XYZ file of C-alpha atoms in Angstrom:
234
model
C 123.919 53.550 22.966
C 121.505 52.912 20.066
C 119.881 49.516 20.045
C 121.172 46.841 17.690
C 118.270 45.473 15.682
C 118.273 42.026 14.163
C 116.082 42.994 11.241
C 117.622 44.700 8.182
C 114.475 46.873 8.065
C 115.707 48.979 10.981
C 118.128 51.875 10.351
C 121.591 51.282 11.769
C 123.085 54.223 13.650
C 126.439 52.546 14.249
C 128.289 52.596 10.873
C 130.759 49.859 11.852
C 128.020 47.463 12.913
C 125.859 48.385 9.942
C 128.695 47.409 7.593
C 129.104 44.038 9.273
C 125.349 43.421 9.213
C 125.240 44.073 5.483
C 127.732 41.220 5.087
C 125.341 38.976 7.030
C 122.267 40.012 5.081
C 123.953 39.352 1.754
C 125.052 35.903 2.834
C 121.650 35.057 4.263
C 119.963 35.597 0.909
C 121.859 32.596 -0.425
C 120.678 30.243 2.321
C 117.548 28.207 2.812
C 116.286 28.613 6.360
C 114.349 26.329 8.666
C 112.644 26.707 12.027
C 114.361 25.248 15.073
C 113.982 25.257 18.820
C 116.636 25.005 21.477
C 120.389 24.704 21.515
C 120.759 21.105 20.347
C 117.974 21.266 17.751
C 119.519 24.318 16.135
C 122.777 22.504 15.644
C 121.398 19.089 14.725
C 123.458 19.185 11.510
C 126.581 18.864 13.658
C 127.903 15.555 15.009
C 126.562 14.696 18.448
C 128.875 13.562 21.222
C 127.929 11.390 24.173
C 128.818 12.291 27.746
C 131.937 10.193 27.274
C 132.970 12.459 24.393
C 132.906 9.695 21.781
C 131.513 10.309 18.327
C 128.267 8.381 17.819
C 126.931 10.036 14.671
C 129.210 11.423 11.962
C 128.436 13.746 9.116
C 128.638 12.297 5.644
C 132.099 12.673 4.186
C 132.027 15.668 1.839
C 133.744 15.769 -1.524
C 135.166 19.191 -0.726
C 136.896 20.260 2.478
C 134.238 20.749 5.142
C 135.954 23.610 6.959
C 138.186 26.473 6.005
C 141.709 26.142 7.367
C 141.585 29.754 8.494
C 138.198 29.471 10.219
C 137.835 30.506 13.844
C 136.286 28.156 16.402
C 133.468 29.390 18.613
C 132.051 27.455 21.568
C 128.857 28.275 23.443
C 128.419 26.306 26.646
C 126.709 26.409 30.012
C 124.640 24.480 32.513
C 120.999 24.092 31.514
C 119.854 26.177 34.496
C 122.874 28.484 34.527
C 124.408 31.228 32.417
C 125.906 30.633 29.009
C 129.545 31.350 28.115
C 131.273 32.131 24.832
C 134.820 31.041 23.974
C 136.712 31.920 20.795
C 139.801 30.017 19.660
C 142.092 30.003 16.671
C 143.333 26.544 17.731
C 141.195 24.207 19.851
C 144.356 22.728 21.386
C 145.190 26.103 22.926
C 143.407 28.238 25.496
C 140.748 30.681 24.178
C 141.868 34.087 22.990
C 138.501 35.432 24.134
C 136.254 34.049 26.884
C 133.225 35.686 28.454
C 130.187 34.641 30.481
C 127.159 36.246 28.867
C 124.543 37.883 31.107
C 121.797 35.503 29.998
C 120.598 32.051 30.971
C 120.984 29.045 28.701
C 117.182 28.740 28.619
C 116.879 32.348 27.383
C 119.361 31.724 24.578
C 117.432 28.582 23.634
C 114.321 30.699 23.087
C 116.240 33.075 20.835
C 117.526 30.121 18.840
C 113.971 29.168 17.938
C 114.220 31.843 15.233
C 116.167 31.581 12.001
C 118.473 34.452 12.929
C 120.540 34.798 16.088
C 122.791 37.833 16.419
C 124.832 38.492 19.520
C 126.486 41.901 19.665
C 129.146 42.891 22.181
C 130.022 46.558 22.435
C 132.973 47.978 24.304
C 132.357 51.511 25.533
C 136.078 52.221 25.950
C 136.933 55.537 24.321
C 140.565 54.721 23.513
C 141.956 52.141 21.122
C 145.224 51.328 22.861
C 144.192 47.670 23.052
C 143.186 45.302 20.319
C 139.420 44.993 20.087
C 139.142 41.518 21.633
C 141.464 42.546 24.466
C 138.857 44.920 25.891
C 137.415 43.831 29.226
C 133.966 45.359 29.771
C 131.243 44.638 27.204
C 127.612 45.579 26.812
C 125.805 42.534 25.452
C 122.869 42.538 23.028
C 120.939 39.539 21.736
C 118.753 40.035 18.669
C 118.522 43.746 19.321
C 117.794 43.636 23.044
C 120.301 44.672 25.656
C 120.715 41.865 28.181
C 123.382 43.393 30.420
C 127.140 43.725 30.855
C 129.943 41.174 31.023
C 133.648 41.200 31.754
C 136.089 39.217 29.643
C 137.828 36.574 31.708
C 141.585 36.715 32.132
C 141.720 33.261 33.708
C 139.531 30.208 33.215
C 137.402 28.862 36.040
C 137.557 25.153 36.884
C 134.359 24.493 34.901
C 135.601 26.443 31.878
C 138.939 24.645 31.920
C 137.059 21.342 32.195
C 135.066 22.160 29.034
C 138.102 23.306 27.024
C 140.053 20.182 27.960
C 137.236 17.826 27.006
C 136.672 19.569 23.659
C 140.296 20.170 22.653
C 140.064 17.537 19.898
C 136.586 18.560 18.685
C 136.277 20.858 15.671
C 132.472 21.059 15.731
C 129.616 19.375 17.498
C 126.892 19.705 20.088
C 125.967 17.658 23.105
C 126.347 17.158 26.837
C 129.595 16.908 28.788
C 130.245 14.936 31.966
C 130.389 17.085 35.083
C 133.625 17.869 36.858
C 134.251 15.406 39.678
C 135.208 18.211 42.044
C 131.894 20.012 41.719
C 129.314 17.261 41.279
C 127.106 18.450 44.155
C 127.093 22.085 43.071
C 126.650 21.310 39.362
C 123.706 18.980 39.926
C 121.631 22.018 40.921
C 122.246 23.692 37.544
C 121.613 20.614 35.399
C 123.848 19.163 32.707
C 126.644 21.021 30.959
C 125.556 21.545 27.340
C 127.724 22.892 24.544
C 127.762 23.773 20.883
C 130.980 24.196 18.922
C 131.138 25.490 15.356
C 133.540 27.089 12.911
C 133.087 30.756 12.055
C 134.237 33.015 9.263
C 135.990 35.969 10.880
C 135.495 39.344 9.211
C 137.481 42.369 10.388
C 135.691 45.580 9.491
C 138.225 47.884 11.155
C 140.295 48.092 14.324
C 136.996 48.802 16.110
C 134.709 46.190 14.559
C 134.821 42.467 13.907
C 132.255 39.792 13.226
C 132.009 36.012 13.291
C 129.626 34.228 10.912
C 128.851 30.565 11.516
C 129.905 28.211 8.719
C 127.369 25.486 8.055
C 129.225 22.244 7.220
C 129.592 21.466 3.532
C 127.052 24.120 2.580
C 124.232 22.379 4.451
C 121.032 24.228 5.230
C 121.147 26.021 8.541
C 120.258 29.086 10.545
C 122.141 32.346 10.548
C 124.224 32.738 13.708
C 126.487 35.759 14.025
C 128.584 37.383 16.736
C 129.609 41.060 16.492
C 132.302 42.987 18.359
C 132.173 46.779 18.219
C 134.104 49.480 20.050
C 132.140 52.705 20.474
C 133.599 56.181 19.977
């Protein structure tokens, strides 16, 4: 498969992904960017939650609605020394419609987030289109143009994943640290704290074989470009 480059200067050999990237590039021209480092720093414009999941710092109340009613919720979470997972939900009170553990450590994703642009691309190599795109199971994962490995979409949530979804079911956006599950305290202590970032994304459907999620910065605030692409190869 051709590599997926994060820079618009590279030629795109996948037409579906190229179309979605053009949407990103056009939107990025309207934004002011800033340099960040690490998961929590990147999302410092979001409200921060304590380990008890209580709001301690709120965003200023905007004059216009902060979030689109039709926006999709994306959550990136993982232990500091473990792998990072991605969950996508239409309703935070329901289980994710898409959940996958990415083949990269939280620390590696933090390094990528030090740049102004973070693009995660997931490509399904399935040759048929009998399933909906997000129902595919096996995905090749790219981060800012580099292939990091393969992942399999989860059909059932693990205890840790269920723990995160339950704690964040009333949270529309935010970043912080969650308390560990009581059942796995000894095991989890080796991987560090459970960190998370939740944001709202604009969902763009290019075709039955391509979709993209573009992070919505609250109330038009300055912020980095964070995008997630789903492509099915032919």
